[in-house]
């Protein structure tokens, strides 16, 4: 199931644009639910910082074009 993603990253150090978009949408959807459920402001801030950091990391990985 994950073979293509792992192979693309190991061979090209890149991921497809569609995968980046899907990953970021899924990340923020799950973080949004978590932030909505949690009442502690410090945990909400922590989740926001984690979300921003992971989003930046994903965006900084090279984009694989048409293999």
Coordinates of N, CA, C and O in Angstrom, one line a residue:
X1 N 0.8 -1.2 0.0 CA 0.0 0.0 0.0 C 0.9 1.3 0.0 O 0.6 2.2 -0.7
X2 N 1.9 1.3 0.8 CA 2.7 2.5 0.9 C 4.0 2.4 0.1 O 4.8 3.3 0.1
X3 N 4.2 1.3 -0.7 CA 5.4 1.1 -1.5 C 5.7 2.3 -2.4 O 6.9 2.7 -2.5
X4 N 4.8 2.8 -3.1 CA 5.0 3.8 -4.1 C 5.5 5.1 -3.4 O 6.5 5.8 -3.8
X5 N 4.9 5.4 -2.2 CA 5.3 6.6 -1.5 C 6.7 6.5 -0.9 O 7.5 7.4 -1.0
X6 N 7.0 5.3 -0.4 CA 8.4 5.1 0.2 C 9.4 5.1 -1.0 O 10.5 5.7 -0.8
X7 N 9.1 4.4 -2.1 CA 10.0 4.4 -3.2 C 10.3 5.8 -3.7 O 11.5 6.1 -4.0
X8 N 9.3 6.6 -3.9 CA 9.5 7.9 -4.4 C 10.3 8.8 -3.5 O 11.2 9.5 -3.9
X9 N 10.1 8.6 -2.2 CA 10.9 9.4 -1.3 C 12.3 8.9 -1.2 O 13.3 9.7 -1.2
X10 N 12.5 7.6 -1.2 CA 13.9 7.1 -1.1 C 14.7 7.3 -2.4 O 15.9 7.7 -2.4
X11 N 14.1 7.2 -3.6 CA 14.8 7.4 -4.8 C 15.0 8.9 -5.2 O 16.0 9.3 -5.7
X12 N 13.9 9.7 -5.0 CA 14.0 11.0 -5.5 C 14.0 12.1 -4.4 O 14.1 13.3 -4.7
X13 N 13.8 11.7 -3.2 CA 13.7 12.6 -2.0 C 12.6 13.6 -2.3 O 12.7 14.8 -2.1
X14 N 11.4 13.1 -2.9 CA 10.3 14.0 -3.2 C 9.0 13.2 -3.1 O 9.0 12.0 -3.1
X15 N 7.9 14.0 -3.0 CA 6.6 13.4 -3.0 C 5.7 14.1 -4.0 O 6.0 15.3 -4.3
X16 N 4.7 13.4 -4.5 CA 3.8 14.0 -5.5 C 3.0 15.2 -4.9 O 2.6 15.2 -3.7
X17 N 2.6 16.1 -5.7 CA 1.8 17.3 -5.3 C 0.5 16.8 -4.7 O 0.1 17.3 -3.7
X18 N -0.2 15.9 -5.3 CA -1.4 15.4 -4.9 C -1.3 14.8 -3.5 O -2.2 15.0 -2.6
X19 N -0.2 14.1 -3.2 CA 0.0 13.5 -1.9 C 0.3 14.6 -0.8 O -0.2 14.6 0.3
X20 N 1.0 15.7 -1.2 CA 1.2 16.8 -0.3 C -0.1 17.5 0.1 O -0.4 17.7 1.2
X21 N -0.9 17.7 -0.9 CA -2.2 18.4 -0.7 C -3.1 17.5 0.2 O -3.7 18.0 1.2
X22 N -3.2 16.2 -0.1 CA -4.0 15.3 0.7 C -3.5 15.2 2.2 O -4.3 15.3 3.1
X23 N -2.2 15.1 2.3 CA -1.6 15.0 3.6 C -1.9 16.3 4.5 O -2.2 16.2 5.7
X24 N -1.7 17.5 3.9 CA -1.9 18.7 4.6 C -3.4 18.8 5.0 O -3.7 19.3 6.1
X25 N -4.3 18.5 4.1 CA -5.7 18.5 4.4 C -6.1 17.6 5.5 O -6.8 18.0 6.5
X26 N -5.6 16.4 5.5 CA -5.8 15.4 6.5 C -5.2 15.8 7.9 O -5.9 15.7 8.9
X27 N -4.0 16.4 7.8 CA -3.4 16.9 9.0 C -4.2 17.9 9.7 O -4.5 17.9 10.9
X28 N -4.7 19.0 9.0 CA -5.4 20.1 9.6 C -6.8 19.7 9.9 O -7.4 20.2 10.9
X29 N -7.4 18.7 9.2 CA -8.7 18.2 9.6 C -8.7 17.5 11.0 O -9.5 17.8 11.9
X30 N -7.7 16.7 11.2 CA -7.6 15.9 12.5 C -7.1 16.9 13.6 O -7.6 16.8 14.7
X31 N -6.2 17.8 13.3 CA -5.8 18.8 14.3 C -7.0 19.7 14.6 O -7.2 20.1 15.8
X32 N -7.8 20.1 13.7 CA -8.9 20.9 13.9 C -9.9 20.3 14.9 O -10.4 20.9 15.8
X33 N -10.2 19.0 14.7 CA -11.1 18.2 15.6 C -10.4 18.2 17.0 O -11.1 18.4 17.9
X34 N -9.2 17.9 17.0 CA -8.5 17.8 18.3 C -8.5 19.1 19.1 O -8.8 19.2 20.3
X35 N -8.3 20.2 18.3 CA -8.3 21.6 19.0 C -9.7 21.9 19.4 O -9.9 22.5 20.5
X36 N -10.7 21.5 18.7 CA -12.1 21.8 19.1 C -12.5 21.0 20.3 O -13.2 21.5 21.2
X37 N -12.0 19.7 20.5 CA -12.4 18.9 21.6 C -11.7 19.2 22.9 O -12.2 19.2 23.9
X38 N -10.4 19.7 22.8 CA -9.6 19.9 23.9 C -9.9 21.3 24.5 O -10.1 22.3 23.8
X39 N -10.0 21.4 25.8 CA -10.3 22.6 26.5 C -9.1 23.4 27.0 O -9.2 24.6 27.2
X40 N -8.0 22.8 27.1 CA -6.8 23.4 27.6 C -6.1 24.3 26.5 O -5.8 23.8 25.5
X41 N -6.0 25.6 26.8 CA -5.4 26.5 25.9 C -4.0 26.2 25.5 O -3.6 26.4 24.4
X42 N -3.2 25.7 26.5 CA -1.8 25.3 26.2 C -1.7 24.1 25.2 O -0.8 24.1 24.3
X43 N -2.6 23.2 25.3 CA -2.6 22.1 24.4 C -3.0 22.5 23.0 O -2.5 22.1 22.0
X44 N -4.0 23.4 23.0 CA -4.4 24.0 21.7 C -3.3 24.7 21.0 O -3.1 24.6 19.8
X45 N -2.5 25.5 21.7 CA -1.4 26.2 21.2 C -0.3 25.3 20.7 O 0.2 25.4 19.6
X46 N -0.1 24.2 21.5 CA 0.9 23.2 21.1 C 0.5 22.5 19.8 O 1.3 22.3 18.9
X47 N -0.8 22.2 19.7 CA -1.3 21.5 18.5 C -1.1 22.4 17.3 O -0.8 22.0 16.2
X48 N -1.4 23.7 17.4 CA -1.2 24.7 16.4 C 0.3 24.8 15.9 O 0.6 24.8 14.7
X49 N 1.2 24.8 16.9 CA 2.6 24.8 16.6 C 3.0 23.6 15.9 O 3.8 23.6 14.9
X50 N 2.6 22.4 16.3 CA 2.9 21.2 15.7 C 2.3 21.2 14.2 O 3.0 20.8 13.3
X51 N 1.1 21.6 14.0 CA 0.5 21.7 12.7 C 1.3 22.6 11.8 O 1.5 22.2 10.6
X52 N 1.6 23.7 12.2 CA 2.4 24.7 11.4 C 3.8 24.1 11.0 O 4.2 24.1 9.9
X53 N 4.4 23.5 12.0 CA 5.7 22.9 11.8 C 5.7 21.7 10.8 O 6.5 21.6 9.9
X54 N 4.7 20.8 10.9 CA 4.6 19.7 10.0 C 4.2 20.2 8.6 O 4.7 19.7 7.6
X55 N 3.3 21.2 8.5 CA 3.0 21.7 7.2 C 4.2 22.3 6.5 O 4.4 22.1 5.3
X56 N 5.0 23.1 7.2 CA 6.2 23.6 6.6 C 7.2 22.5 6.2 O 7.8 22.6 5.1
X57 N 7.3 21.5 7.0 CA 8.2 20.4 6.6 C 7.7 19.7 5.3 O 8.5 19.5 4.5
X58 N 6.4 19.5 5.2 CA 5.9 18.8 4.0 C 6.1 19.7 2.8 O 6.4 19.3 1.7
X59 N 5.8 21.0 3.0 CA 6.0 22.0 1.9 C 7.4 22.1 1.4 O 7.7 22.4 0.3
X60 N 8.4 21.9 2.3 CA 9.8 22.0 2.0 C 10.4 20.8 1.3 O 11.4 20.9 0.7
X61 N 9.7 19.7 1.3 CA 10.1 18.5 0.6 C 9.8 18.7 -0.9 O 8.8 19.3 -1.3
X62 N 10.8 18.3 -1.7 CA 10.6 18.5 -3.2 C 9.4 17.9 -3.7 O 8.9 16.9 -3.2
X63 N 8.8 18.5 -4.7 CA 7.6 18.0 -5.3 C 8.0 17.1 -6.5 O 8.7 17.6 -7.4
X64 N 7.4 15.9 -6.6 CA 7.7 15.0 -7.7 C 6.8 15.3 -8.8 O 5.6 15.2 -8.6
X65 N 7.3 15.6 -10.0 CA 6.5 15.9 -11.2 C 6.5 14.7 -12.1 O 7.6 14.3 -12.5
X66 N 5.3 14.2 -12.5 CA 5.1 13.2 -13.6 C 6.2 12.2 -13.7 O 7.1 12.3 -14.6
X67 N 6.1 11.1 -13.0 CA 7.0 10.0 -13.1 C 6.3 8.9 -13.9 O 5.2 8.6 -13.6

